[in-house]
Amino acid sequence: MLDVTVIEDPEAAAVSLDPIRARLLAELAAGPASAAMLAGKVGLPRQKVNYHLKALERHGLVELAGERRKGNVTERLMRATAASYVISPLALASVQPDPDRFRDQLSARWLLALGARLVRDVGSLITGAAKARKRLATYALDGEVRFASAAERAAFIEELTAGVSALIRRYDAPGAEGGRDHRIVVAVHPTVKPPSATPEATETPELNP
């Protein structure tokens, strides 16, 4: 089972977004189960669960983990193909975000468009690498920082921009024979706090100032 996989096909995306099928995916990510085992957990007849499982299997979201005999019946044990799934903007190709339409380093919506492109591109690279049976060279840096003031945040952004820009100028070799282009995305945004576990809490995430 993969830790995470990207859904690029529109029909597979629609299948995964169905509430019942999403629940089945969550159950099968925890471990293999048969339709009969899942029926009691989701409150549906076994035949109905089988119908949903077949739809998930057709789109590669679940797979056969094994079979077992139960009386005169052979049960199919299914499992999720990944622990979690991400839907690529390719599933909505005609309306996917395009960060090249406008560039605004201080725009949250431009950051969102960059993030969507990152999901799309890395998802496609993962798919290609898996088909070619090759490893994919990637790198990511994740961290948190608490700025004492808006002025400190602005100073940090200025230094970050200067530092990364200097590295790009230093290592960029557009004419290098056999070289390969790489995209660099650096993001800074307020940390999102999980909702507090109180009766008054809503599903809207809280934002750190």
Short mmCIF file of C-alpha atoms in Angstrom, two decimals:
data_model
loop_
_atom_site.label_atom_id
_atom_site.label_comp_id
_atom_site.label_asym_id
_atom_site.label_seq_id
_atom_site.Cartn_x
_atom_site.Cartn_y
_atom_site.Cartn_z
CA MET A 1 0.00 0.00 0.00
CA LEU A 2 1.27 3.44 -0.94
CA ASP A 3 1.32 6.20 1.67
CA VAL A 4 -0.35 8.65 -0.69
CA THR A 5 -1.42 8.56 -4.33
CA VAL A 6 -2.74 11.17 -6.73
CA ILE A 7 -6.06 10.74 -8.55
CA GLU A 8 -5.84 12.25 -12.05
CA ASP A 9 -8.83 10.64 -13.77
CA PRO A 10 -12.09 12.66 -13.49
CA GLU A 11 -14.25 9.55 -13.12
CA ALA A 12 -12.00 8.14 -10.40
CA ALA A 13 -12.18 11.49 -8.61
CA ALA A 14 -15.98 11.44 -8.75
CA VAL A 15 -16.03 7.89 -7.41
CA SER A 16 -13.74 8.75 -4.50
CA LEU A 17 -15.84 11.78 -3.51
CA ASP A 18 -19.01 9.75 -2.99
CA PRO A 19 -19.55 9.76 0.83
CA ILE A 20 -20.19 6.01 1.10
CA ARG A 21 -17.22 5.12 -1.10
CA ALA A 22 -14.98 7.54 0.78
CA ARG A 23 -16.01 5.78 4.01
CA LEU A 24 -15.19 2.40 2.46
CA LEU A 25 -11.79 3.69 1.38
CA ALA A 26 -11.09 4.85 4.93
CA GLU A 27 -12.07 1.45 6.33
CA LEU A 28 -9.94 -0.42 3.79
CA ALA A 29 -6.96 1.86 4.41
CA ALA A 30 -7.00 0.49 7.98
CA GLY A 31 -6.79 -3.10 6.74
CA PRO A 32 -8.26 -5.68 4.33
CA ALA A 33 -11.95 -6.51 4.70
CA SER A 34 -14.74 -8.28 2.84
CA ALA A 35 -18.05 -6.81 1.75
CA ALA A 36 -19.75 -8.66 4.60
CA MET A 37 -17.32 -7.22 7.15
CA LEU A 38 -17.79 -3.72 5.79
CA ALA A 39 -21.57 -3.97 5.62
CA GLY A 40 -21.95 -3.86 9.39
CA LYS A 41 -19.56 -0.93 9.72
CA VAL A 42 -21.23 1.31 7.16
CA GLY A 43 -24.81 0.18 7.75
CA LEU A 44 -25.52 -1.10 4.24
CA PRO A 45 -26.50 -4.52 2.81
CA ARG A 46 -23.59 -6.65 1.62
CA GLN A 47 -24.82 -6.48 -1.99
CA LYS A 48 -24.80 -2.69 -1.89
CA VAL A 49 -21.29 -2.66 -0.44
CA ASN A 50 -20.17 -5.02 -3.21
CA TYR A 51 -21.56 -2.60 -5.79
CA HIS A 52 -19.51 0.27 -4.34
CA LEU A 53 -16.39 -1.88 -4.02
CA LYS A 54 -16.57 -2.86 -7.68
CA ALA A 55 -16.74 0.80 -8.66
CA LEU A 56 -13.69 1.58 -6.52
CA GLU A 57 -11.82 -1.42 -7.93
CA ARG A 58 -12.55 -0.40 -11.54
CA HIS A 59 -10.74 2.88 -10.93
CA GLY A 60 -7.77 1.36 -9.08
CA LEU A 61 -8.68 2.76 -5.67
CA VAL A 62 -9.00 -0.67 -4.04
CA GLU A 63 -7.50 -4.02 -4.95
CA LEU A 64 -7.80 -7.68 -4.07
CA ALA A 65 -5.80 -8.57 -0.97
CA GLY A 66 -6.79 -12.23 -0.84
CA GLU A 67 -9.68 -14.66 -0.54
CA ARG A 68 -11.06 -16.80 2.25
CA ARG A 69 -13.66 -19.54 2.55
CA LYS A 70 -16.62 -18.90 4.82
CA GLY A 71 -18.94 -21.88 4.71
CA ASN A 72 -19.85 -22.47 1.08
CA VAL A 73 -18.91 -18.94 0.09
CA THR A 74 -15.55 -17.56 -1.01
CA GLU A 75 -15.14 -14.01 0.27
CA ARG A 76 -12.92 -11.49 -1.49
CA LEU A 77 -10.80 -9.44 0.89
CA MET A 78 -10.21 -5.97 -0.47
CA ARG A 79 -7.73 -3.30 0.57
CA ALA A 80 -7.16 0.33 -0.35
CA THR A 81 -4.31 0.94 -2.79
CA ALA A 82 -3.12 3.89 -0.67
CA ALA A 83 -3.44 5.18 2.87
CA SER A 84 -4.57 8.56 1.54
CA TYR A 85 -5.51 10.15 -1.77
CA VAL A 86 -5.04 13.58 -3.35
CA ILE A 87 -7.15 14.73 -6.29
CA SER A 88 -5.02 16.36 -8.99
CA PRO A 89 -6.17 19.51 -10.79
CA LEU A 90 -5.96 17.32 -13.92
CA ALA A 91 -9.29 15.86 -12.82
CA LEU A 92 -10.73 19.30 -13.65
CA ALA A 93 -8.35 20.02 -16.49
CA SER A 94 -10.45 22.67 -18.24
CA VAL A 95 -10.72 24.81 -15.09
CA GLN A 96 -7.49 23.97 -13.28
CA PRO A 97 -5.60 26.93 -11.76
CA ASP A 98 -2.93 28.52 -13.92
CA PRO A 99 -0.38 30.53 -11.89
CA ASP A 100 1.06 31.92 -15.12
CA ARG A 101 -2.09 33.98 -15.71
CA PHE A 102 -0.95 36.41 -13.07
CA ARG A 103 1.96 36.70 -10.69
CA ASP A 104 1.54 38.27 -7.27
CA GLN A 105 3.91 37.06 -4.57
CA LEU A 106 1.68 38.52 -1.87
CA SER A 107 -1.54 36.93 -3.15
CA ALA A 108 -2.93 33.94 -1.25
CA ARG A 109 -4.84 32.88 -4.37
CA TRP A 110 -1.64 32.85 -6.42
CA LEU A 111 -0.08 30.70 -3.69
CA LEU A 112 -3.08 28.37 -3.99
CA ALA A 113 -2.60 28.18 -7.77
CA LEU A 114 1.08 27.33 -7.24
CA GLY A 115 0.11 24.61 -4.77
CA ALA A 116 -2.37 23.15 -7.24
CA ARG A 117 0.30 23.09 -9.95
CA LEU A 118 2.67 21.40 -7.51
CA VAL A 119 0.11 18.64 -6.85
CA ARG A 120 -0.52 18.25 -10.59
CA ASP A 121 3.14 18.13 -11.62
CA VAL A 122 4.42 15.91 -8.82
CA GLY A 123 1.45 13.59 -9.28
CA SER A 124 2.27 13.22 -12.97
CA LEU A 125 5.96 12.67 -12.17
CA ILE A 126 5.09 9.95 -9.63
CA THR A 127 2.88 8.22 -12.19
CA GLY A 128 5.60 8.36 -14.84
CA ALA A 129 8.31 7.17 -12.47
CA ALA A 130 6.16 4.24 -11.33
CA LYS A 131 5.53 3.15 -14.94
CA ALA A 132 9.25 3.43 -15.75
CA ARG A 133 10.17 1.69 -12.47
CA LYS A 134 12.51 4.54 -11.62
CA ARG A 135 13.07 6.60 -8.50
CA LEU A 136 11.98 10.21 -8.54
CA ALA A 137 14.46 12.78 -7.21
CA THR A 138 12.58 15.34 -5.10
CA TYR A 139 13.22 17.49 -2.05
CA ALA A 140 10.94 19.33 0.36
CA LEU A 141 11.54 21.57 3.36
CA ASP A 142 8.84 22.08 5.97
CA GLY A 143 9.06 24.17 9.11
CA GLU A 144 7.34 26.77 11.25
CA VAL A 145 8.49 30.15 12.52
CA ARG A 146 6.81 32.65 14.85
CA PHE A 147 7.41 36.23 13.79
CA ALA A 148 7.48 38.83 16.55
CA SER A 149 5.88 41.43 14.27
CA ALA A 150 4.73 42.15 10.73
CA ALA A 151 8.00 44.03 10.22
CA GLU A 152 10.01 40.91 11.18
CA ARG A 153 7.94 38.86 8.73
CA ALA A 154 8.63 41.37 5.95
CA ALA A 155 12.35 41.29 6.72
CA PHE A 156 12.33 37.49 6.64
CA ILE A 157 10.60 37.47 3.25
CA GLU A 158 13.12 39.97 1.88
CA GLU A 159 16.09 37.87 3.04
CA LEU A 160 14.48 34.65 1.84
CA THR A 161 13.83 36.14 -1.59
CA ALA A 162 17.37 37.46 -1.88
CA GLY A 163 18.91 34.20 -0.70
CA VAL A 164 16.92 31.89 -2.96
CA SER A 165 17.32 34.24 -5.93
CA ALA A 166 21.09 34.25 -5.41
CA LEU A 167 21.15 30.44 -5.34
CA ILE A 168 19.12 30.26 -8.55
CA ARG A 169 21.49 32.66 -10.31
CA ARG A 170 24.49 30.72 -9.02
CA TYR A 171 23.37 27.25 -10.12
CA ASP A 172 21.19 27.97 -13.14
CA ALA A 173 22.85 26.53 -16.25
CA PRO A 174 20.37 26.95 -19.10
CA GLY A 175 22.87 25.85 -21.73
CA ALA A 176 24.15 22.75 -19.92
CA GLU A 177 24.03 19.71 -22.19
CA GLY A 178 22.26 16.86 -20.43
CA GLY A 179 20.96 19.16 -17.69
CA ARG A 180 17.39 18.94 -16.41
CA ASP A 181 15.07 21.78 -15.46
CA HIS A 182 13.71 21.87 -11.91
CA ARG A 183 10.94 24.02 -10.46
CA ILE A 184 11.46 25.74 -7.10
CA VAL A 185 8.49 26.76 -4.97
CA VAL A 186 8.92 28.41 -1.56
CA ALA A 187 5.79 29.27 0.42
CA VAL A 188 5.16 31.25 3.59
CA HIS A 189 1.68 31.42 5.12
CA PRO A 190 0.08 31.68 8.57
CA THR A 191 -0.12 28.39 10.43
CA VAL A 192 -3.59 26.84 10.46
CA LYS A 193 -4.71 25.72 13.91
CA PRO A 194 -7.06 22.72 14.21
CA PRO A 195 -10.52 23.58 15.55
CA SER A 196 -10.71 23.43 19.35
CA ALA A 197 -12.65 20.48 20.72
CA THR A 198 -15.50 22.47 22.24
CA PRO A 199 -19.25 22.44 21.51
CA GLU A 200 -18.91 25.95 20.07
CA ALA A 201 -16.17 24.94 17.66
CA THR A 202 -16.90 25.02 13.94
CA GLU A 203 -15.16 23.25 11.09
CA THR A 204 -13.50 26.49 9.97
CA PRO A 205 -9.79 26.33 10.84
CA GLU A 206 -8.34 28.99 13.07
CA LEU A 207 -5.47 31.12 11.80
CA ASN A 208 -2.42 32.16 13.75
CA PRO A 209 -1.96 35.93 13.53
#
